[in-house]
mmCIF file of C-alpha atoms and ligand atoms in Angstrom:
data_model
loop_
_atom_site.group_PDB
_atom_site.id
_atom_site.type_symbol
_atom_site.label_atom_id
_atom_site.label_comp_id
_atom_site.label_asym_id
_atom_site.label_seq_id
_atom_site.Cartn_x
_atom_site.Cartn_y
_atom_site.Cartn_z
ATOM 1 C CA ALA W 18 -5.813 -18.091 10.398
ATOM 2 C CA ALA W 19 -5.722 -17.470 14.138
ATOM 3 C CA VAL W 20 -6.324 -13.383 14.722
ATOM 4 C CA THR W 21 -4.181 -12.325 17.406
ATOM 5 C CA LYS W 22 -8.022 -9.265 18.549
ATOM 6 C CA PRO W 23 -11.568 -9.429 17.693
ATOM 7 C CA LEU W 24 -13.021 -7.266 15.499
ATOM 8 C CA PRO W 25 -14.566 -4.384 17.275
ATOM 9 C CA ALA W 26 -17.959 -3.930 17.226
ATOM 10 C CA TYR W 27 -18.551 -1.610 14.171
ATOM 11 C CA ALA W 28 -16.737 -3.309 12.248
ATOM 12 C CA GLY W 29 -18.027 -7.306 13.389
ATOM 13 C CA TRP W 30 -19.604 -7.701 10.309
ATOM 14 C CA LYS W 31 -16.032 -8.230 8.185
ATOM 15 C CA SER W 32 -14.414 -11.616 7.569
ATOM 16 C CA SER W 33 -12.037 -12.413 10.737
ATOM 17 C CA ASP W 34 -9.805 -15.143 8.690
ATOM 18 C CA ALA W 35 -9.733 -12.534 6.321
ATOM 19 C CA LEU W 36 -8.012 -9.925 8.611
ATOM 20 C CA ILE W 37 -5.542 -8.681 11.218
ATOM 21 C CA VAL W 38 -7.055 -6.848 14.063
ATOM 22 C CA HIS W 39 -4.389 -4.845 15.794
ATOM 23 C CA SER W 40 -6.974 -2.181 17.414
ATOM 24 C CA SER W 41 -10.081 -1.003 17.868
ATOM 25 C CA GLY W 42 -9.361 1.174 15.150
ATOM 26 C CA THR W 43 -6.475 -0.642 13.082
ATOM 27 C CA LEU W 44 -7.398 -3.704 10.995
ATOM 28 C CA GLU W 45 -5.851 -5.250 8.373
ATOM 29 C CA THR W 46 -5.941 -7.006 4.901
ATOM 30 C CA ARG W 47 -3.768 -10.544 5.129
ATOM 31 C CA ARG W 48 -1.477 -10.501 1.521
ATOM 32 C CA SER W 49 -2.751 -13.702 1.965
ATOM 33 C CA ALA W 50 -6.183 -12.337 1.611
ATOM 34 C CA PHE W 51 -5.725 -10.633 -1.979
ATOM 35 C CA GLY W 52 -7.676 -12.835 -4.700
ATOM 36 C CA THR W 53 -6.240 -12.316 -8.020
ATOM 37 C CA SER W 54 -10.196 -10.441 -9.068
ATOM 38 C CA VAL W 55 -9.694 -6.435 -8.863
ATOM 39 C CA ILE W 56 -11.993 -5.054 -6.113
ATOM 40 C CA THR W 57 -11.785 -5.782 -2.684
ATOM 41 C CA PRO W 58 -14.821 -7.042 -1.007
ATOM 42 C CA SER W 59 -16.108 -4.642 1.825
ATOM 43 C CA ASN W 60 -15.706 -7.333 4.303
ATOM 44 C CA GLN W 61 -11.629 -8.017 3.840
ATOM 45 C CA LEU W 62 -10.906 -4.104 3.249
ATOM 46 C CA TYR W 63 -9.062 -2.754 5.902
ATOM 47 C CA VAL W 64 -10.172 0.325 8.534
ATOM 48 C CA ARG W 65 -8.456 2.623 10.119
ATOM 49 C CA ASN W 66 -9.992 4.936 12.383
ATOM 50 C CA ASN W 67 -7.923 8.172 13.988
ATOM 51 C CA LEU W 68 -10.531 8.226 17.181
ATOM 52 C CA PRO W 69 -13.446 5.836 18.070
ATOM 53 C CA ALA W 70 -15.895 5.576 15.286
ATOM 54 C CA PRO W 71 -19.342 7.347 15.540
ATOM 55 C CA ASP W 72 -22.584 5.581 17.107
ATOM 56 C CA ALA W 73 -24.361 3.545 14.473
ATOM 57 C CA ALA W 74 -27.570 5.312 15.169
ATOM 58 C CA ILE W 75 -25.844 8.508 12.429
ATOM 59 C CA LEU W 76 -27.563 5.748 9.786
ATOM 60 C CA ASP W 77 -30.383 5.512 10.378
ATOM 61 C CA ASN W 78 -31.665 8.011 8.213
ATOM 62 C CA ARG W 79 -29.157 8.391 6.362
ATOM 63 C CA ASP W 80 -30.863 10.959 3.793
ATOM 64 C CA ALA W 81 -30.991 13.512 7.332
ATOM 65 C CA TRP W 82 -27.272 13.420 7.265
ATOM 66 C CA SER W 83 -25.885 17.375 6.158
ATOM 67 C CA VAL W 84 -22.725 18.461 5.185
ATOM 68 C CA THR W 85 -21.970 22.259 5.347
ATOM 69 C CA VAL W 86 -20.191 23.939 2.448
ATOM 70 C CA GLU W 87 -18.271 27.067 2.698
ATOM 71 C CA GLY W 88 -15.700 28.491 0.818
ATOM 72 C CA VAL W 89 -18.064 29.707 -2.133
ATOM 73 C CA LYS W 90 -20.571 31.924 -3.339
ATOM 74 C CA ASN W 91 -23.582 30.733 -1.618
ATOM 75 C CA PRO W 92 -22.028 28.684 1.613
ATOM 76 C CA ARG W 93 -24.432 26.557 3.054
ATOM 77 C CA SER W 94 -25.598 23.226 4.631
ATOM 78 C CA LEU W 95 -26.913 20.183 2.576
ATOM 79 C CA THR W 96 -28.610 16.722 3.213
ATOM 80 C CA LEU W 97 -27.661 14.289 1.487
ATOM 81 C CA ALA W 98 -31.059 13.852 0.137
ATOM 82 C CA GLU W 99 -30.574 17.055 -1.379
ATOM 83 C CA LEU W 100 -26.693 16.156 -2.738
ATOM 84 C CA LYS W 101 -28.158 13.149 -4.314
ATOM 85 C CA THR W 102 -30.353 15.185 -6.883
ATOM 86 C CA LEU W 103 -26.658 17.113 -7.586
ATOM 87 C CA GLY W 104 -25.896 14.102 -10.254
ATOM 88 C CA VAL W 105 -23.964 10.620 -9.425
ATOM 89 C CA GLU W 106 -20.403 9.477 -10.278
ATOM 90 C CA THR W 107 -18.866 5.791 -9.725
ATOM 91 C CA VAL W 108 -14.906 6.307 -9.590
ATOM 92 C CA ALA W 109 -13.102 2.864 -8.496
ATOM 93 C CA THR W 110 -9.989 4.046 -6.004
ATOM 94 C CA VAL W 111 -7.459 2.098 -3.923
ATOM 95 C CA LEU W 112 -8.015 3.530 -0.892
ATOM 96 C CA GLN W 113 -4.405 3.113 1.092
ATOM 97 C CA CYS W 114 -2.796 4.494 4.799
ATOM 98 C CA SER W 115 -0.608 6.851 3.972
ATOM 99 C CA GLY W 116 1.627 3.979 6.863
ATOM 100 C CA ASN W 117 1.088 1.248 4.686
ATOM 101 C CA GLY W 118 4.455 -0.576 4.734
ATOM 102 C CA ARG W 119 5.194 0.939 7.597
ATOM 103 C CA GLY W 120 6.627 -2.683 9.384
ATOM 104 C CA PHE W 121 9.238 -2.555 7.120
ATOM 105 C CA PHE W 122 11.298 -0.037 8.380
ATOM 106 C CA PRO W 123 14.196 -0.852 10.239
ATOM 107 C CA SER W 124 14.191 2.654 11.794
ATOM 108 C CA LYS W 125 10.387 0.794 13.512
ATOM 109 C CA PRO W 126 8.418 4.506 13.279
ATOM 110 C CA SER W 127 5.460 4.821 16.128
ATOM 111 C CA GLY W 128 1.785 3.725 14.565
ATOM 112 C CA THR W 129 0.528 0.831 13.400
ATOM 113 C CA PRO W 130 3.063 -1.844 11.659
ATOM 114 C CA TRP W 131 1.289 -2.460 8.882
ATOM 115 C CA SER W 132 2.811 -4.840 5.886
ATOM 116 C CA VAL W 133 0.774 -5.048 2.409
ATOM 117 C CA GLY W 134 -2.855 -4.768 3.841
ATOM 118 C CA ALA W 135 -3.966 -1.039 4.690
ATOM 119 C CA ALA W 136 -4.620 -1.437 1.081
ATOM 120 C CA GLY W 137 -7.890 -2.019 -0.896
ATOM 121 C CA CYS W 138 -9.635 -1.316 -4.603
ATOM 122 C CA VAL W 139 -12.771 0.084 -3.169
ATOM 123 C CA VAL W 140 -16.014 1.429 -6.141
ATOM 124 C CA TRP W 141 -17.479 5.008 -4.456
ATOM 125 C CA SER W 142 -20.728 6.445 -6.002
ATOM 126 C CA GLY W 143 -21.623 9.862 -5.198
ATOM 127 C CA VAL W 144 -22.496 13.518 -6.962
ATOM 128 C CA PRO W 145 -18.483 15.158 -8.281
ATOM 129 C CA LEU W 146 -18.099 18.160 -5.598
ATOM 130 C CA ARG W 147 -17.054 20.008 -8.610
ATOM 131 C CA ASN W 148 -20.821 19.721 -9.102
ATOM 132 C CA VAL W 149 -21.849 20.983 -5.620
ATOM 133 C CA VAL W 150 -19.800 24.130 -5.928
ATOM 134 C CA ALA W 151 -20.980 25.173 -9.347
ATOM 135 C CA ALA W 152 -24.704 24.981 -7.227
ATOM 136 C CA LEU W 153 -23.159 26.980 -4.756
ATOM 137 C CA GLY W 154 -21.999 29.747 -7.077
ATOM 138 C CA GLY W 155 -18.534 28.595 -7.971
ATOM 139 C CA LEU W 156 -16.135 29.044 -5.748
ATOM 140 C CA THR W 157 -14.854 32.035 -3.622
ATOM 141 C CA ASP W 158 -11.315 33.572 -4.704
ATOM 142 C CA GLY W 159 -8.382 32.658 -2.542
ATOM 143 C CA ALA W 160 -9.114 28.913 -3.019
ATOM 144 C CA ALA W 161 -6.066 27.627 -2.499
ATOM 145 C CA TYR W 162 -7.191 23.636 -0.630
ATOM 146 C CA LEU W 163 -10.411 21.607 -0.066
ATOM 147 C CA THR W 164 -9.831 21.470 3.515
ATOM 148 C CA GLY W 165 -12.899 18.034 4.683
ATOM 149 C CA THR W 166 -13.570 17.779 8.394
ATOM 150 C CA GLY W 167 -14.697 14.623 9.983
ATOM 151 C CA GLY W 168 -18.310 14.203 12.326
ATOM 152 C CA GLU W 169 -16.971 12.546 14.789
ATOM 153 C CA LYS W 170 -18.232 13.538 18.744
ATOM 154 C CA LEU W 171 -14.723 14.166 20.217
ATOM 155 C CA PRO W 172 -13.745 13.358 23.612
ATOM 156 C CA GLU W 173 -14.158 15.464 25.958
ATOM 157 C CA GLY W 174 -11.087 17.856 28.137
ATOM 158 C CA VAL W 175 -8.475 18.256 25.520
ATOM 159 C CA ASP W 176 -7.772 20.804 22.882
ATOM 160 C CA PRO W 177 -9.827 20.046 20.285
ATOM 161 C CA LEU W 178 -7.595 20.904 17.369
ATOM 162 C CA SER W 179 -5.617 18.222 19.040
ATOM 163 C CA VAL W 180 -8.181 15.547 17.789
ATOM 164 C CA LEU W 181 -10.626 16.838 15.366
ATOM 165 C CA VAL W 182 -10.059 14.729 11.525
ATOM 166 C CA GLU W 183 -9.824 17.616 9.154
ATOM 167 C CA ARG W 184 -7.546 17.470 6.239
ATOM 168 C CA SER W 185 -6.596 19.737 3.615
ATOM 169 C CA VAL W 186 -5.574 18.847 -0.134
ATOM 170 C CA PRO W 187 -4.149 21.424 -3.118
ATOM 171 C CA VAL W 188 -7.468 22.973 -4.533
ATOM 172 C CA LYS W 189 -6.633 21.076 -7.522
ATOM 173 C CA ALA W 190 -8.170 17.845 -6.480
ATOM 174 C CA MET W 191 -11.960 18.750 -6.605
ATOM 175 C CA ASP W 192 -12.079 17.861 -9.934
ATOM 176 C CA ASP W 193 -11.282 14.156 -9.255
ATOM 177 C CA ALA W 194 -13.531 14.140 -5.937
ATOM 178 C CA LEU W 195 -16.963 12.810 -4.626
ATOM 179 C CA LEU W 196 -19.108 13.347 -2.020
ATOM 180 C CA ALA W 197 -19.931 9.472 -2.103
ATOM 181 C CA TRP W 198 -23.075 7.395 0.405
ATOM 182 C CA GLU W 199 -22.041 4.223 -1.679
ATOM 183 C CA MET W 200 -18.623 1.443 -1.552
ATOM 184 C CA ASN W 201 -18.968 -1.316 -3.622
ATOM 185 C CA GLY W 202 -22.861 -1.519 -4.416
ATOM 186 C CA GLU W 203 -23.334 -0.741 -0.982
ATOM 187 C CA PRO W 204 -25.081 1.914 1.108
ATOM 188 C CA LEU W 205 -21.967 3.332 2.854
ATOM 189 C CA SER W 206 -21.093 1.982 6.022
ATOM 190 C CA LEU W 207 -19.953 3.064 9.202
ATOM 191 C CA ALA W 208 -16.576 1.757 9.523
ATOM 192 C CA HIS W 209 -15.832 3.351 5.736
ATOM 193 C CA GLY W 210 -17.061 6.570 6.269
ATOM 194 C CA GLY W 211 -20.934 5.991 5.973
ATOM 195 C CA PRO W 212 -23.414 7.757 5.112
ATOM 196 C CA LEU W 213 -21.308 10.356 3.542
ATOM 197 C CA ARG W 214 -18.138 10.702 2.722
ATOM 198 C CA LEU W 215 -14.922 12.814 0.961
ATOM 199 C CA VAL W 216 -13.351 10.821 -1.836
ATOM 200 C CA VAL W 217 -10.497 11.611 -3.218
ATOM 201 C CA PRO W 218 -8.717 10.263 -5.866
ATOM 202 C CA GLY W 219 -5.109 9.354 -5.846
ATOM 203 C CA TYR W 220 -4.654 11.011 -2.426
ATOM 204 C CA GLN W 221 -3.511 8.993 0.489
ATOM 205 C CA GLY W 222 -5.788 7.755 3.007
ATOM 206 C CA VAL W 223 -5.935 9.807 6.103
ATOM 207 C CA ASN W 224 -7.232 12.910 3.553
ATOM 208 C CA ASN W 225 -10.245 9.691 2.362
ATOM 209 C CA ILE W 226 -12.527 11.860 5.544
ATOM 210 C CA LYS W 227 -15.472 9.637 6.523
ATOM 211 C CA TYR W 228 -18.940 10.751 8.110
ATOM 212 C CA VAL W 229 -18.304 14.623 6.727
ATOM 213 C CA LYS W 230 -19.131 17.124 8.314
ATOM 214 C CA ARG W 231 -18.014 20.692 6.721
ATOM 215 C CA VAL W 232 -16.161 21.102 3.318
ATOM 216 C CA ALA W 233 -14.468 24.243 2.933
ATOM 217 C CA PHE W 234 -11.759 25.574 -0.031
ATOM 218 C CA THR W 235 -9.733 27.599 2.511
ATOM 219 C CA SER W 236 -6.537 29.908 1.346
ATOM 220 C CA ALA W 237 -4.897 28.111 4.506
ATOM 221 C CA GLN W 238 -3.998 24.426 5.787
ATOM 222 C CA SER W 239 -6.489 23.023 8.147
ATOM 223 C CA GLN W 240 -4.919 23.665 11.945
ATOM 224 C CA ALA W 241 -5.510 20.731 13.214
ATOM 225 C CA ARG W 242 -2.614 18.413 14.003
ATOM 226 C CA ILE W 243 -2.992 16.260 12.434
ATOM 227 C CA MET W 244 -3.210 18.192 8.625
ATOM 228 C CA SER W 245 -0.634 20.432 10.549
ATOM 229 C CA HIS W 246 2.015 18.025 12.611
ATOM 230 C CA GLY W 247 0.629 14.640 11.595
ATOM 231 C CA TYR W 248 0.557 12.737 8.465
ATOM 232 C CA ARG W 249 4.407 14.595 7.389
ATOM 233 C CA MET W 250 7.185 13.683 5.674
ATOM 234 C CA SER W 251 9.525 15.314 8.333
ATOM 235 C CA PRO W 252 13.132 13.817 8.150
ATOM 236 C CA PRO W 253 14.589 11.157 10.769
ATOM 237 C CA GLY W 254 15.913 13.319 13.824
ATOM 238 C CA SER W 255 13.615 16.363 12.771
ATOM 239 C CA LYS W 256 10.732 16.942 14.285
ATOM 240 C CA ALA W 257 7.695 16.970 12.352
ATOM 241 C CA SER W 258 6.126 20.548 11.693
ATOM 242 C CA PRO W 259 3.613 22.706 8.547
ATOM 243 C CA ASP W 260 6.303 23.454 6.215
ATOM 244 C CA GLN W 261 7.243 19.172 5.466
ATOM 245 C CA PRO W 262 5.830 17.789 3.280
ATOM 246 C CA SER W 263 1.939 16.085 3.550
ATOM 247 C CA VAL W 264 0.892 13.487 2.401
ATOM 248 C CA TRP W 265 -0.781 14.071 -0.498
ATOM 249 C CA GLU W 266 -0.712 12.070 -4.028
ATOM 250 C CA MET W 267 0.775 8.351 -3.738
ATOM 251 C CA GLY W 268 3.247 7.661 -5.647
ATOM 252 C CA VAL W 269 3.838 4.066 -7.976
ATOM 253 C CA LYS W 270 3.954 1.038 -6.340
ATOM 254 C CA SER W 271 3.312 -2.903 -6.664
ATOM 255 C CA TRP W 272 3.357 -5.522 -4.524
ATOM 256 C CA ILE W 273 3.212 -9.565 -4.709
ATOM 257 C CA ASN W 274 0.603 -10.932 -2.990
ATOM 258 C CA GLY W 275 1.042 -14.258 -3.475
ATOM 259 C CA PRO W 276 3.550 -17.111 -4.266
ATOM 260 C CA LEU W 277 3.898 -16.478 -0.207
ATOM 261 C CA PRO W 278 6.105 -18.371 2.221
ATOM 262 C CA ASP W 279 3.440 -18.690 4.566
ATOM 263 C CA LYS W 280 2.509 -22.142 3.557
ATOM 264 C CA GLY W 281 5.394 -23.457 3.759
ATOM 265 C CA ALA W 282 8.036 -24.541 0.839
ATOM 266 C CA LEU W 283 6.804 -25.135 -2.963
ATOM 267 C CA LYS W 284 7.187 -27.564 -5.185
ATOM 268 C CA PRO W 285 10.013 -27.450 -8.006
ATOM 269 C CA GLY W 286 8.187 -26.499 -11.084
ATOM 270 C CA GLN W 287 5.428 -23.300 -12.696
ATOM 271 C CA VAL W 288 4.109 -21.176 -10.064
ATOM 272 C CA GLN W 289 2.243 -18.145 -10.453
ATOM 273 C CA VAL W 290 3.983 -14.126 -9.564
ATOM 274 C CA HIS W 291 0.796 -12.278 -8.913
ATOM 275 C CA GLY W 292 -0.385 -8.925 -7.007
ATOM 276 C CA VAL W 293 -1.293 -5.417 -7.533
ATOM 277 C CA ALA W 294 0.033 -2.347 -8.945
ATOM 278 C CA PHE W 295 -0.877 1.272 -8.904
ATOM 279 C CA GLY W 296 -0.227 4.849 -10.022
ATOM 280 C CA GLY W 297 -1.966 7.299 -7.393
ATOM 281 C CA THR W 298 -3.185 9.694 -10.290
ATOM 282 C CA ARG W 299 -1.878 8.532 -12.832
ATOM 283 C CA GLY W 300 -2.586 4.791 -13.699
ATOM 284 C CA ILE W 301 -0.175 1.862 -14.306
ATOM 285 C CA LYS W 302 2.027 1.875 -18.083
ATOM 286 C CA GLY W 303 3.126 -1.794 -16.768
ATOM 287 C CA VAL W 304 5.148 -4.219 -14.141
ATOM 288 C CA GLU W 305 8.362 -6.229 -14.288
ATOM 289 C CA VAL W 306 8.523 -9.320 -11.635
ATOM 290 C CA SER W 307 12.143 -10.528 -10.485
ATOM 291 C CA VAL W 308 12.428 -14.021 -9.479
ATOM 292 C CA ASP W 309 16.488 -13.114 -8.334
ATOM 293 C CA GLY W 310 16.574 -10.251 -5.500
ATOM 294 C CA GLY W 311 16.454 -7.604 -8.730
ATOM 295 C CA LYS W 312 18.883 -8.627 -10.622
ATOM 296 C CA THR W 313 16.718 -9.492 -13.714
ATOM 297 C CA TRP W 314 13.449 -8.523 -14.616
ATOM 298 C CA GLN W 315 10.728 -9.986 -16.527
ATOM 299 C CA ALA W 316 7.853 -7.666 -17.916
ATOM 300 C CA ALA W 317 4.044 -9.471 -15.984
ATOM 301 C CA LYS W 318 1.125 -9.088 -17.580
ATOM 302 C CA LEU W 319 -1.824 -6.919 -16.708
ATOM 303 C CA ILE W 320 -4.853 -9.095 -15.824
ATOM 304 C CA GLY W 321 -8.878 -8.257 -15.521
ATOM 305 C CA PRO W 322 -10.294 -4.854 -16.212
ATOM 306 C CA ASP W 323 -8.240 -1.836 -16.537
ATOM 307 C CA LEU W 324 -11.982 0.570 -13.523
ATOM 308 C CA GLY W 325 -9.137 3.474 -14.661
ATOM 309 C CA PRO W 326 -5.698 5.567 -13.572
ATOM 310 C CA PHE W 327 -6.827 5.932 -9.036
ATOM 311 C CA ALA W 328 -7.752 1.906 -9.251
ATOM 312 C CA TRP W 329 -5.100 -0.889 -9.146
ATOM 313 C CA ARG W 330 -4.993 -3.713 -12.085
ATOM 314 C CA GLN W 331 -3.394 -7.007 -11.223
ATOM 315 C CA PHE W 332 -0.468 -8.127 -12.693
ATOM 316 C CA ALA W 333 0.665 -11.620 -12.925
ATOM 317 C CA LEU W 334 3.650 -14.017 -14.640
ATOM 318 C CA PRO W 335 4.137 -17.829 -14.554
ATOM 319 C CA VAL W 336 7.767 -18.109 -13.573
ATOM 320 C CA ARG W 337 9.716 -22.206 -13.250
ATOM 321 C CA LEU W 338 10.781 -21.939 -9.911
ATOM 322 C CA GLU W 339 13.679 -25.299 -9.026
ATOM 323 C CA ALA W 340 14.446 -25.895 -5.239
ATOM 324 C CA GLY W 341 15.925 -22.993 -3.871
ATOM 325 C CA THR W 342 15.860 -19.570 -2.299
ATOM 326 C CA HIS W 343 14.333 -17.317 -4.416
ATOM 327 C CA VAL W 344 13.649 -13.520 -3.786
ATOM 328 C CA LEU W 345 10.579 -12.540 -6.273
ATOM 329 C CA ALA W 346 10.185 -8.689 -6.606
ATOM 330 C CA SER W 347 7.776 -6.865 -8.399
ATOM 331 C CA ARG W 348 8.232 -3.028 -10.232
ATOM 332 C CA ALA W 349 6.013 -0.744 -11.445
ATOM 333 C CA THR W 350 6.419 2.100 -13.468
ATOM 334 C CA ASP W 351 2.822 4.068 -13.780
ATOM 335 C CA THR W 352 1.821 6.180 -17.269
ATOM 336 C CA ALA W 353 4.252 9.244 -17.170
ATOM 337 C CA GLY W 354 7.062 6.607 -16.941
ATOM 338 C CA ASN W 355 7.760 7.297 -13.880
ATOM 339 C CA VAL W 356 9.513 3.542 -11.696
ATOM 340 C CA GLN W 357 9.114 2.115 -8.306
ATOM 341 C CA ALA W 358 11.696 3.376 -6.486
ATOM 342 C CA GLU W 359 14.371 0.552 -4.807
ATOM 343 C CA GLN W 360 14.523 2.349 -1.382
ATOM 344 C CA ARG W 361 12.357 3.750 0.966
ATOM 345 C CA GLU W 362 12.328 7.176 1.695
ATOM 346 C CA GLU W 363 13.529 7.609 5.112
ATOM 347 C CA ASN W 364 10.714 9.504 7.410
ATOM 348 C CA LEU W 365 10.270 9.793 11.005
ATOM 349 C CA GLY W 366 6.613 8.829 10.712
ATOM 350 C CA GLY W 367 7.318 5.216 8.887
ATOM 351 C CA TYR W 368 4.303 6.697 5.725
ATOM 352 C CA ASN W 369 4.567 6.347 1.752
ATOM 353 C CA ASN W 370 6.711 3.133 1.527
ATOM 354 C CA ALA W 371 6.742 2.102 -2.133
ATOM 355 C CA SER W 372 9.634 0.219 -2.079
ATOM 356 C CA TRP W 373 10.675 -2.558 -4.054
ATOM 357 C CA ARG W 374 13.330 -4.164 -2.537
ATOM 358 C CA ASP W 375 10.508 -3.734 1.065
ATOM 359 C CA HIS W 376 7.862 -5.329 -0.488
ATOM 360 C CA ALA W 377 9.978 -8.224 -1.767
ATOM 361 C CA VAL W 378 8.766 -11.361 -0.332
ATOM 362 C CA THR W 379 11.126 -14.809 -0.090
ATOM 363 C CA VAL W 380 9.950 -17.836 -0.967
ATOM 364 C CA THR W 381 11.474 -21.516 -0.723
ATOM 365 C CA VAL W 382 11.050 -24.723 -2.922
ATOM 366 C CA ALA W 383 11.967 -27.631 -1.986
HETATM 367 N N1 MSS A 2 -12.142 10.727 8.554
HETATM 368 C C1 MSS A 2 -12.021 10.360 9.419
HETATM 369 N N2 MSS A 2 -13.434 11.222 10.313
HETATM 370 N N3 MSS A 2 -11.555 9.775 10.965
HETATM 371 C C2 MSS A 2 -10.804 9.018 10.832
HETATM 372 O O1 MSS A 2 -9.801 8.233 11.667
HETATM 373 N N4 MSS A 2 -8.529 8.318 9.315
HETATM 374 C C3 MSS A 2 -8.647 8.122 7.862
HETATM 375 C C4 MSS A 2 -9.348 8.410 6.733
HETATM 376 N N5 MSS A 2 -10.293 8.821 6.919
HETATM 377 C C5 MSS A 2 -10.409 9.189 9.824
HETATM 378 C C6 MSS A 2 -10.675 8.942 8.145
HETATM 379 C C7 MSS A 2 -6.715 7.595 7.630
HETATM 380 S S1 MSS A 2 -6.025 7.604 8.081
HETATM 381 C C8 MSS A 2 -7.218 6.720 6.645
HETATM 382 S S2 MSS A 2 -6.180 5.371 5.795
HETATM 383 C C9 MSS A 2 -8.585 6.271 6.417
HETATM 384 O O2 MSS A 2 -10.049 6.494 6.776
HETATM 385 C C10 MSS A 2 -9.203 4.677 6.791
HETATM 386 O O3 MSS A 2 -10.372 4.403 5.916
HETATM 387 P P1 MSS A 2 -10.768 3.236 5.676
HETATM 388 O O4 MSS A 2 -12.709 3.670 5.605
HETATM 389 O O5 MSS A 2 -9.762 2.185 5.467
HETATM 390 O O6 MSS A 2 -10.674 2.524 7.166
HETATM 391 MO MO1 MSS A 2 -4.506 6.139 6.989
HETATM 392 O O7 MSS A 2 -3.394 7.406 6.373
#
């Protein structure tokens, strides 16, 4: 498949066939590239960098990387070498950009018009953040947010807060958060935040801070623009402001990865409808598939291993398709009984699109 632009140098090891290069900071996995295995291979995983990636030299001595922890009884800096002595856990999570599905908004919000491929399911290893907090004497009183700061070099001549990648999430997210140094069994790459990344399972991609330099337990949210005005669920016609909901926990969502219309008409007969489904922090109870644009639904089978509440599940349903045009859709239900919505929630930035109707695919059988 043709690429629109060459891969940027820091992600030059990625599979160009599997990716759509929107810009040097936005690489999307092709819908047709998601296979039927649960884990997204690292070389096919999407990339989103709001700032230019740091110099690759930050990976030369990974264990010397340090992170400052504040808002605990004994605040201080810890090296990655020291973090590795405080415990290790492995968690599979869906990493998804909050703008995934923006391309389906008829309002054409500004930002990358992602379809489904600003997402993947990957495995992280690192130290549980709660272990680090315990080692530093516990949280100080009044800690309401967990704030992570990215380690990029900031461009000169601009207000640092206008570009700094710093995000706050509710402090309860600490229970599941990791400071991760491995992804999919390999030392964390620069493209995905190496040497160290704050992973917040179940939360939208932007909250998973790469090259993390500082973790702070704060009483207020970060003043950085990416927190105060960016990534807010701003109603259409409004202005982004800090009182609007931020993009935090992901909602229940699924989409079909095959069959797709890309390769032209399908032959009449049996096809395997397959895709992925996830429930943010809650996991998936089931997925239904429709071959008539949502008029009727049938239960699909969840396939493959269940890697926990933060991972996605694969689903599949064999169906017979006769000659004609068919609208294939999927609709997931999470373990709390929340059903994937039919409609997107309109908002200025084109965030949080989980609409099953927007994610439907139309195939021709002839
Ligand atoms: N971090 C940092 N440091 N920087 C940047 O830029 N971005 C975000 C996250 N983190 C950043 C960070 C985003 S925005 C996202 S999605 C993510 O990341 C992605 O990831 P990867 O690995 O895939 O690239 Mo939207 O919501």
